[in-house]
Short mmCIF file of the N, C-alpha and C atoms (twelve columns), coordinates in Angstrom:
data_MODEL
# 
_entry.id   MODEL 
# 
loop_
_atom_site.group_PDB 
_atom_site.id 
_atom_site.type_symbol 
_atom_site.label_atom_id 
_atom_site.label_alt_id 
_atom_site.label_comp_id 
_atom_site.label_asym_id 
_atom_site.label_seq_id 
_atom_site.Cartn_x 
_atom_site.Cartn_y 
_atom_site.Cartn_z 
_atom_site.pdbx_PDB_model_num 
ATOM 1   N N  . MET A 1   17.989  -12.142 8.900   1 
ATOM 2   C CA . MET A 1   17.895  -11.257 7.751   1 
ATOM 3   C C  . MET A 1   16.577  -10.508 7.792   1 
ATOM 4   N N  . ALA A 2   16.575  -9.374  7.172   1 
ATOM 5   C CA . ALA A 2   15.391  -8.516  7.145   1 
ATOM 6   C C  . ALA A 2   15.008  -8.225  5.695   1 
ATOM 7   N N  . TYR A 3   13.904  -7.514  5.522   1 
ATOM 8   C CA . TYR A 3   13.415  -7.160  4.193   1 
ATOM 9   C C  . TYR A 3   13.576  -5.660  3.977   1 
ATOM 10  N N  . TYR A 4   13.980  -5.308  2.752   1 
ATOM 11  C CA . TYR A 4   14.231  -3.911  2.412   1 
ATOM 12  C C  . TYR A 4   13.583  -3.589  1.074   1 
ATOM 13  N N  . ALA A 5   13.018  -2.372  1.017   1 
ATOM 14  C CA . ALA A 5   12.375  -1.886  -0.205  1 
ATOM 15  C C  . ALA A 5   13.260  -0.812  -0.824  1 
ATOM 16  N N  . GLN A 6   13.511  -0.953  -2.119  1 
ATOM 17  C CA . GLN A 6   14.241  0.079   -2.842  1 
ATOM 18  C C  . GLN A 6   13.241  1.139   -3.277  1 
ATOM 19  N N  . LEU A 7   13.616  2.407   -3.077  1 
ATOM 20  C CA . LEU A 7   12.709  3.513   -3.365  1 
ATOM 21  C C  . LEU A 7   13.290  4.405   -4.453  1 
ATOM 22  N N  . GLU A 8   12.433  4.762   -5.401  1 
ATOM 23  C CA . GLU A 8   12.759  5.781   -6.395  1 
ATOM 24  C C  . GLU A 8   11.615  6.775   -6.365  1 
ATOM 25  N N  . ASN A 9   11.924  8.013   -5.969  1 
ATOM 26  C CA . ASN A 9   10.890  9.046   -5.790  1 
ATOM 27  C C  . ASN A 9   9.803   8.570   -4.835  1 
ATOM 28  N N  . ASN A 10  10.214  7.854   -3.777  1 
ATOM 29  C CA . ASN A 10  9.319   7.320   -2.738  1 
ATOM 30  C C  . ASN A 10  8.339   6.266   -3.244  1 
ATOM 31  N N  . ILE A 11  8.639   5.650   -4.384  1 
ATOM 32  C CA . ILE A 11  7.855   4.535   -4.917  1 
ATOM 33  C C  . ILE A 11  8.719   3.280   -4.833  1 
ATOM 34  N N  . VAL A 12  8.142   2.181   -4.353  1 
ATOM 35  C CA . VAL A 12  8.875   0.923   -4.216  1 
ATOM 36  C C  . VAL A 12  9.098   0.302   -5.591  1 
ATOM 37  N N  . THR A 13  10.381  0.057   -5.908  1 
ATOM 38  C CA . THR A 13  10.738  -0.555  -7.191  1 
ATOM 39  C C  . THR A 13  11.299  -1.965  -7.040  1 
ATOM 40  N N  . ASN A 14  11.635  -2.349  -5.804  1 
ATOM 41  C CA . ASN A 14  12.195  -3.672  -5.565  1 
ATOM 42  C C  . ASN A 14  12.082  -3.968  -4.076  1 
ATOM 43  N N  . VAL A 15  11.895  -5.230  -3.718  1 
ATOM 44  C CA . VAL A 15  11.894  -5.656  -2.321  1 
ATOM 45  C C  . VAL A 15  12.768  -6.908  -2.241  1 
ATOM 46  N N  . ILE A 16  13.736  -6.872  -1.326  1 
ATOM 47  C CA . ILE A 16  14.649  -8.010  -1.189  1 
ATOM 48  C C  . ILE A 16  14.848  -8.345  0.280   1 
ATOM 49  N N  . GLN A 17  15.426  -9.514  0.514   1 
ATOM 50  C CA . GLN A 17  15.863  -9.907  1.848   1 
ATOM 51  C C  . GLN A 17  17.374  -9.703  1.884   1 
ATOM 52  N N  . ALA A 18  17.862  -9.009  2.912   1 
ATOM 53  C CA . ALA A 18  19.294  -8.713  3.000   1 
ATOM 54  C C  . ALA A 18  19.704  -8.587  4.465   1 
ATOM 55  N N  . HIS A 19  21.007  -8.471  4.683   1 
ATOM 56  C CA . HIS A 19  21.537  -8.377  6.045   1 
ATOM 57  C C  . HIS A 19  21.344  -6.997  6.660   1 
ATOM 58  N N  . SER A 20  21.377  -5.933  5.831   1 
ATOM 59  C CA . SER A 20  21.237  -4.591  6.401   1 
ATOM 60  C C  . SER A 20  20.897  -3.568  5.320   1 
ATOM 61  N N  . LYS A 21  20.359  -2.446  5.768   1 
ATOM 62  C CA . LYS A 21  20.089  -1.321  4.870   1 
ATOM 63  C C  . LYS A 21  21.403  -0.811  4.288   1 
ATOM 64  N N  . ASN A 22  22.429  -0.758  5.122   1 
ATOM 65  C CA . ASN A 22  23.745  -0.306  4.681   1 
ATOM 66  C C  . ASN A 22  24.272  -1.188  3.545   1 
ATOM 67  N N  . TRP A 23  24.107  -2.495  3.677   1 
ATOM 68  C CA . TRP A 23  24.555  -3.404  2.624   1 
ATOM 69  C C  . TRP A 23  23.820  -3.089  1.315   1 
ATOM 70  N N  . CYS A 24  22.505  -2.908  1.386   1 
ATOM 71  C CA . CYS A 24  21.720  -2.594  0.183   1 
ATOM 72  C C  . CYS A 24  22.235  -1.334  -0.491  1 
ATOM 73  N N  . GLU A 25  22.441  -0.289  0.303   1 
ATOM 74  C CA . GLU A 25  22.862  0.984   -0.267  1 
ATOM 75  C C  . GLU A 25  24.293  0.943   -0.793  1 
ATOM 76  N N  . THR A 26  25.166  0.212   -0.104  1 
ATOM 77  C CA . THR A 26  26.564  0.139   -0.519  1 
ATOM 78  C C  . THR A 26  26.754  -0.756  -1.742  1 
ATOM 79  N N  . VAL A 27  26.146  -1.926  -1.715  1 
ATOM 80  C CA . VAL A 27  26.360  -2.898  -2.790  1 
ATOM 81  C C  . VAL A 27  25.444  -2.641  -3.988  1 
ATOM 82  N N  . LEU A 28  24.191  -2.335  -3.727  1 
ATOM 83  C CA . LEU A 28  23.221  -2.189  -4.812  1 
ATOM 84  C C  . LEU A 28  22.980  -0.736  -5.213  1 
ATOM 85  N N  . GLY A 29  23.294  0.182   -4.317  1 
ATOM 86  C CA . GLY A 29  23.082  1.597   -4.595  1 
ATOM 87  C C  . GLY A 29  21.626  1.987   -4.406  1 
ATOM 88  N N  . GLY A 30  21.375  3.277   -4.428  1 
ATOM 89  C CA . GLY A 30  20.011  3.763   -4.312  1 
ATOM 90  C C  . GLY A 30  19.580  3.965   -2.870  1 
ATOM 91  N N  . THR A 31  18.296  4.213   -2.718  1 
ATOM 92  C CA . THR A 31  17.689  4.464   -1.411  1 
ATOM 93  C C  . THR A 31  16.879  3.249   -0.995  1 
ATOM 94  N N  . TRP A 32  17.063  2.809   0.240   1 
ATOM 95  C CA . TRP A 32  16.393  1.617   0.756   1 
ATOM 96  C C  . TRP A 32  15.731  1.911   2.092   1 
ATOM 97  N N  . GLN A 33  14.627  1.212   2.362   1 
ATOM 98  C CA . GLN A 33  13.905  1.345   3.626   1 
ATOM 99  C C  . GLN A 33  13.505  -0.045  4.096   1 
ATOM 100 N N  . GLU A 34  13.723  -0.339  5.363   1 
ATOM 101 C CA . GLU A 34  13.315  -1.639  5.885   1 
ATOM 102 C C  . GLU A 34  11.790  -1.744  5.879   1 
ATOM 103 N N  . THR A 35  11.294  -2.930  5.573   1 
ATOM 104 C CA . THR A 35  9.858   -3.202  5.595   1 
ATOM 105 C C  . THR A 35  9.629   -4.459  6.417   1 
ATOM 106 N N  . PHE A 36  8.461   -4.566  7.018   1 
ATOM 107 C CA . PHE A 36  8.211   -5.630  7.988   1 
ATOM 108 C C  . PHE A 36  7.000   -6.453  7.573   1 
ATOM 109 N N  . ILE A 37  7.163   -7.769  7.490   1 
ATOM 110 C CA . ILE A 37  6.076   -8.664  7.108   1 
ATOM 111 C C  . ILE A 37  4.946   -8.626  8.124   1 
ATOM 112 N N  . ASP A 38  5.279   -8.477  9.401   1 
ATOM 113 C CA . ASP A 38  4.249   -8.529  10.446  1 
ATOM 114 C C  . ASP A 38  3.548   -7.185  10.669  1 
ATOM 115 N N  . ASN A 39  3.822   -6.201  9.824   1 
ATOM 116 C CA . ASN A 39  3.183   -4.883  9.911   1 
ATOM 117 C C  . ASN A 39  3.421   -4.188  11.244  1 
ATOM 118 N N  . SER A 40  4.431   -4.588  11.983  1 
ATOM 119 C CA . SER A 40  4.667   -3.983  13.285  1 
ATOM 120 C C  . SER A 40  5.193   -2.554  13.181  1 
ATOM 121 N N  . GLN A 41  5.752   -2.228  12.049  1 
ATOM 122 C CA . GLN A 41  6.296   -0.892  11.837  1 
ATOM 123 C C  . GLN A 41  6.060   -0.524  10.382  1 
ATOM 124 N N  . PHE A 42  5.832   0.721   10.103  1 
ATOM 125 C CA . PHE A 42  5.585   1.207   8.749   1 
ATOM 126 C C  . PHE A 42  4.332   0.600   8.130   1 
ATOM 127 N N  . PHE A 43  3.409   0.128   8.958   1 
ATOM 128 C CA . PHE A 43  2.036   -0.229  8.629   1 
ATOM 129 C C  . PHE A 43  1.863   -1.408  7.686   1 
ATOM 130 N N  . HIS A 44  2.389   -1.381  6.482   1 
ATOM 131 C CA . HIS A 44  2.190   -2.474  5.532   1 
ATOM 132 C C  . HIS A 44  3.536   -2.933  4.985   1 
ATOM 133 N N  . TYR A 45  3.596   -4.203  4.653   1 
ATOM 134 C CA . TYR A 45  4.771   -4.728  3.967   1 
ATOM 135 C C  . TYR A 45  4.828   -4.057  2.603   1 
ATOM 136 N N  . ALA A 46  5.987   -3.595  2.209   1 
ATOM 137 C CA . ALA A 46  6.138   -2.885  0.943   1 
ATOM 138 C C  . ALA A 46  5.932   -3.824  -0.240  1 
ATOM 139 N N  . GLY A 47  5.149   -3.396  -1.189  1 
ATOM 140 C CA . GLY A 47  4.951   -4.129  -2.434  1 
ATOM 141 C C  . GLY A 47  5.393   -3.265  -3.593  1 
ATOM 142 N N  . LEU A 48  5.666   -3.883  -4.720  1 
ATOM 143 C CA . LEU A 48  6.069   -3.120  -5.897  1 
ATOM 144 C C  . LEU A 48  4.998   -2.093  -6.233  1 
ATOM 145 N N  . GLY A 49  5.423   -0.867  -6.449  1 
ATOM 146 C CA . GLY A 49  4.498   0.208   -6.768  1 
ATOM 147 C C  . GLY A 49  3.922   0.907   -5.558  1 
ATOM 148 N N  . TYR A 50  4.187   0.392   -4.363  1 
ATOM 149 C CA . TYR A 50  3.692   1.040   -3.148  1 
ATOM 150 C C  . TYR A 50  4.419   2.373   -2.949  1 
ATOM 151 N N  . ASN A 51  3.791   3.247   -2.182  1 
ATOM 152 C CA . ASN A 51  4.353   4.546   -1.835  1 
ATOM 153 C C  . ASN A 51  4.942   4.479   -0.429  1 
ATOM 154 N N  . PHE A 52  5.947   5.317   -0.183  1 
ATOM 155 C CA . PHE A 52  6.492   5.482   1.163   1 
ATOM 156 C C  . PHE A 52  6.559   6.975   1.449   1 
ATOM 157 N N  . ASP A 53  5.938   7.410   2.541   1 
ATOM 158 C CA . ASP A 53  5.880   8.839   2.843   1 
ATOM 159 C C  . ASP A 53  6.796   9.248   3.993   1 
ATOM 160 N N  . GLY A 54  7.726   8.380   4.365   1 
ATOM 161 C CA . GLY A 54  8.606   8.669   5.478   1 
ATOM 162 C C  . GLY A 54  8.109   8.068   6.782   1 
ATOM 163 N N  . THR A 55  6.839   7.701   6.803   1 
ATOM 164 C CA . THR A 55  6.237   7.075   7.981   1 
ATOM 165 C C  . THR A 55  5.741   5.677   7.666   1 
ATOM 166 N N  . GLY A 56  5.059   5.505   6.549   1 
ATOM 167 C CA . GLY A 56  4.471   4.214   6.234   1 
ATOM 168 C C  . GLY A 56  4.418   3.919   4.754   1 
ATOM 169 N N  . PHE A 57  4.270   2.630   4.442   1 
ATOM 170 C CA . PHE A 57  4.061   2.170   3.072   1 
ATOM 171 C C  . PHE A 57  2.562   2.050   2.831   1 
ATOM 172 N N  . TYR A 58  2.126   2.375   1.629   1 
ATOM 173 C CA . TYR A 58  0.719   2.193   1.277   1 
ATOM 174 C C  . TYR A 58  0.593   1.941   -0.216  1 
ATOM 175 N N  . SER A 59  -0.453  1.224   -0.573  1 
ATOM 176 C CA . SER A 59  -0.675  0.834   -1.964  1 
ATOM 177 C C  . SER A 59  -1.004  2.052   -2.822  1 
ATOM 178 N N  . PRO A 60  -0.881  1.898   -4.149  1 
ATOM 179 C CA . PRO A 60  -1.288  2.991   -5.032  1 
ATOM 180 C C  . PRO A 60  -2.774  3.310   -4.852  1 
ATOM 181 N N  . GLN A 61  -3.148  4.550   -5.072  1 
ATOM 182 C CA . GLN A 61  -4.541  4.980   -4.921  1 
ATOM 183 C C  . GLN A 61  -5.420  4.250   -5.931  1 
ATOM 184 N N  . PRO A 62  -6.456  3.524   -5.458  1 
ATOM 185 C CA . PRO A 62  -7.276  2.729   -6.379  1 
ATOM 186 C C  . PRO A 62  -8.206  3.572   -7.257  1 
ATOM 187 N N  . TYR A 63  -8.709  4.673   -6.724  1 
ATOM 188 C CA . TYR A 63  -9.627  5.559   -7.452  1 
ATOM 189 C C  . TYR A 63  -9.343  6.993   -7.034  1 
ATOM 190 N N  . PRO A 64  -9.519  7.956   -7.935  1 
ATOM 191 C CA . PRO A 64  -9.253  9.357   -7.595  1 
ATOM 192 C C  . PRO A 64  -10.067 9.880   -6.415  1 
ATOM 193 N N  . SER A 65  -11.257 9.359   -6.190  1 
ATOM 194 C CA . SER A 65  -12.115 9.876   -5.118  1 
ATOM 195 C C  . SER A 65  -11.760 9.306   -3.738  1 
ATOM 196 N N  . TRP A 66  -10.943 8.268   -3.685  1 
ATOM 197 C CA . TRP A 66  -10.607 7.653   -2.407  1 
ATOM 198 C C  . TRP A 66  -9.518  8.464   -1.691  1 
ATOM 199 N N  . THR A 67  -9.582  8.468   -0.362  1 
ATOM 200 C CA . THR A 67  -8.608  9.200   0.440   1 
ATOM 201 C C  . THR A 67  -7.833  8.238   1.330   1 
ATOM 202 N N  . LEU A 68  -6.611  8.625   1.624   1 
ATOM 203 C CA . LEU A 68  -5.741  7.786   2.444   1 
ATOM 204 C C  . LEU A 68  -5.984  8.067   3.922   1 
ATOM 205 N N  . ASP A 69  -6.312  7.017   4.653   1 
ATOM 206 C CA . ASP A 69  -6.445  7.088   6.110   1 
ATOM 207 C C  . ASP A 69  -5.056  6.833   6.685   1 
ATOM 208 N N  . LYS A 70  -4.405  7.872   7.145   1 
ATOM 209 C CA . LYS A 70  -3.024  7.740   7.613   1 
ATOM 210 C C  . LYS A 70  -2.906  7.163   9.015   1 
ATOM 211 N N  . THR A 71  -4.017  6.836   9.659   1 
ATOM 212 C CA . THR A 71  -3.920  6.131   10.934  1 
ATOM 213 C C  . THR A 71  -3.717  4.643   10.685  1 
ATOM 214 N N  . GLN A 72  -4.227  4.137   9.550   1 
ATOM 215 C CA . GLN A 72  -4.093  2.716   9.202   1 
ATOM 216 C C  . GLN A 72  -3.363  2.506   7.879   1 
ATOM 217 N N  . TYR A 73  -3.107  3.585   7.141   1 
ATOM 218 C CA . TYR A 73  -2.479  3.545   5.829   1 
ATOM 219 C C  . TYR A 73  -3.249  2.643   4.854   1 
ATOM 220 N N  . ILE A 74  -4.555  2.902   4.800   1 
ATOM 221 C CA . ILE A 74  -5.416  2.232   3.829   1 
ATOM 222 C C  . ILE A 74  -6.254  3.290   3.117   1 
ATOM 223 N N  . TRP A 75  -6.650  2.978   1.890   1 
ATOM 224 C CA . TRP A 75  -7.498  3.872   1.103   1 
ATOM 225 C C  . TRP A 75  -8.953  3.653   1.485   1 
ATOM 226 N N  . LYS A 76  -9.700  4.742   1.572   1 
ATOM 227 C CA . LYS A 76  -11.115 4.664   1.934   1 
ATOM 228 C C  . LYS A 76  -11.965 5.317   0.862   1 
ATOM 229 N N  . ALA A 77  -13.038 4.616   0.517   1 
ATOM 230 C CA . ALA A 77  -14.005 5.137   -0.451  1 
ATOM 231 C C  . ALA A 77  -14.808 6.255   0.193   1 
ATOM 232 N N  . PRO A 78  -15.409 7.128   -0.633  1 
ATOM 233 C CA . PRO A 78  -16.246 8.198   -0.082  1 
ATOM 234 C C  . PRO A 78  -17.469 7.668   0.668   1 
ATOM 235 N N  . LYS A 79  -17.875 6.428   0.353   1 
ATOM 236 C CA . LYS A 79  -19.011 5.796   1.030   1 
ATOM 237 C C  . LYS A 79  -18.570 4.444   1.560   1 
ATOM 238 N N  . SER A 80  -19.068 4.078   2.720   1 
ATOM 239 C CA . SER A 80  -18.718 2.797   3.331   1 
ATOM 240 C C  . SER A 80  -19.231 1.625   2.501   1 
ATOM 241 N N  . TYR A 81  -18.476 0.539   2.548   1 
ATOM 242 C CA . TYR A 81  -18.864 -0.685  1.856   1 
ATOM 243 C C  . TYR A 81  -20.147 -1.221  2.503   1 
ATOM 244 N N  . PRO A 82  -21.146 -1.603  1.706   1 
ATOM 245 C CA . PRO A 82  -22.394 -2.131  2.275   1 
ATOM 246 C C  . PRO A 82  -22.156 -3.398  3.105   1 
ATOM 247 N N  . THR A 83  -22.989 -3.595  4.102   1 
ATOM 248 C CA . THR A 83  -22.831 -4.734  5.012   1 
ATOM 249 C C  . THR A 83  -23.998 -5.710  4.908   1 
ATOM 250 N N  . ASP A 84  -24.595 -5.805  3.708   1 
ATOM 251 C CA . ASP A 84  -25.767 -6.665  3.532   1 
ATOM 252 C C  . ASP A 84  -25.411 -8.071  3.054   1 
ATOM 253 N N  . GLY A 85  -24.111 -8.403  2.994   1 
ATOM 254 C CA . GLY A 85  -23.684 -9.738  2.602   1 
ATOM 255 C C  . GLY A 85  -23.494 -9.925  1.104   1 
ATOM 256 N N  . LYS A 86  -23.888 -8.955  0.300   1 
ATOM 257 C CA . LYS A 86  -23.685 -9.036  -1.150  1 
ATOM 258 C C  . LYS A 86  -22.280 -8.563  -1.493  1 
ATOM 259 N N  . MET A 87  -21.846 -8.896  -2.721  1 
ATOM 260 C CA . MET A 87  -20.539 -8.462  -3.197  1 
ATOM 261 C C  . MET A 87  -20.713 -7.225  -4.073  1 
ATOM 262 N N  . TYR A 88  -19.781 -6.275  -3.915  1 
ATOM 263 C CA . TYR A 88  -19.864 -5.005  -4.624  1 
ATOM 264 C C  . TYR A 88  -18.529 -4.629  -5.257  1 
ATOM 265 N N  . ASN A 89  -18.609 -3.836  -6.304  1 
ATOM 266 C CA . ASN A 89  -17.472 -3.146  -6.896  1 
ATOM 267 C C  . ASN A 89  -17.736 -1.657  -6.790  1 
ATOM 268 N N  . TRP A 90  -16.668 -0.884  -6.674  1 
ATOM 269 C CA . TRP A 90  -16.818 0.562   -6.620  1 
ATOM 270 C C  . TRP A 90  -16.975 1.124   -8.032  1 
ATOM 271 N N  . SER A 91  -17.954 1.984   -8.251  1 
ATOM 272 C CA . SER A 91  -18.132 2.705   -9.510  1 
ATOM 273 C C  . SER A 91  -17.662 4.137   -9.297  1 
ATOM 274 N N  . GLU A 92  -16.518 4.454   -9.873  1 
ATOM 275 C CA . GLU A 92  -15.990 5.808   -9.742  1 
ATOM 276 C C  . GLU A 92  -16.909 6.811   -10.451 1 
ATOM 277 N N  . GLN A 93  -17.466 6.387   -11.565 1 
ATOM 278 C CA . GLN A 93  -18.354 7.271   -12.330 1 
ATOM 279 C C  . GLN A 93  -19.592 7.664   -11.531 1 
ATOM 280 N N  . ASN A 94  -20.191 6.697   -10.841 1 
ATOM 281 C CA . ASN A 94  -21.425 6.941   -10.089 1 
ATOM 282 C C  . ASN A 94  -21.183 7.258   -8.611  1 
ATOM 283 N N  . GLN A 95  -19.924 7.110   -8.184  1 
ATOM 284 C CA . GLN A 95  -19.570 7.330   -6.777  1 
ATOM 285 C C  . GLN A 95  -20.427 6.477   -5.846  1 
ATOM 286 N N  . GLU A 96  -20.607 5.208   -6.242  1 
ATOM 287 C CA . GLU A 96  -21.442 4.267   -5.488  1 
ATOM 288 C C  . GLU A 96  -20.821 2.880   -5.530  1 
ATOM 289 N N  . TRP A 97  -21.173 2.078   -4.530  1 
ATOM 290 C CA . TRP A 97  -20.889 0.651   -4.564  1 
ATOM 291 C C  . TRP A 97  -21.996 0.002   -5.390  1 
ATOM 292 N N  . GLU A 98  -21.629 -0.797  -6.394  1 
ATOM 293 C CA . GLU A 98  -22.599 -1.461  -7.253  1 
ATOM 294 C C  . GLU A 98  -22.522 -2.964  -7.060  1 
ATOM 295 N N  . VAL A 99  -23.689 -3.595  -6.941  1 
ATOM 296 C CA . VAL A 99  -23.768 -5.041  -6.720  1 
ATOM 297 C C  . VAL A 99  -23.144 -5.776  -7.894  1 
ATOM 298 N N  . ILE A 100 -22.360 -6.805  -7.584  1 
ATOM 299 C CA . ILE A 100 -21.812 -7.688  -8.611  1 
ATOM 300 C C  . ILE A 100 -22.852 -8.755  -8.890  1 
ATOM 301 N N  . ASN A 101 -23.315 -8.838  -10.114 1 
ATOM 302 C CA . ASN A 101 -24.281 -9.863  -10.508 1 
ATOM 303 C C  . ASN A 101 -23.536 -11.067 -11.049 1 
ATOM 304 N N  . ASN A 102 -23.621 -12.176 -10.341 1 
ATOM 305 C CA . ASN A 102 -22.916 -13.404 -10.724 1 
ATOM 306 C C  . ASN A 102 -23.852 -14.442 -11.314 1 
ATOM 307 N N  . GLY A 103 -24.679 -14.051 -12.180 1 
ATOM 308 C CA . GLY A 103 -25.496 -15.095 -12.760 1 
ATOM 309 C C  . GLY A 103 -26.762 -14.591 -13.241 1 
# 
């Protein structure tokens, strides 16, 4: 059996395990696309709310300033995540990574 994502306006609304895409479309109706747990095809396993552009699945855009890298189908911030070992959150307002203060 394989996994299939139901699409409405290219947004994933359901993910099921079934025998075939044809079965999904015939029995359940709607538009379906196979998705792969091992990311071997279509880049990411489809999750609820994910987008499908005809080539790959990708998560919803986390922030308006982030852009989609279509070589890996991941969102990228305007600035790289710091590599100093600290934990950060993205501040859309300041367009910066801000240190998380845990104490």
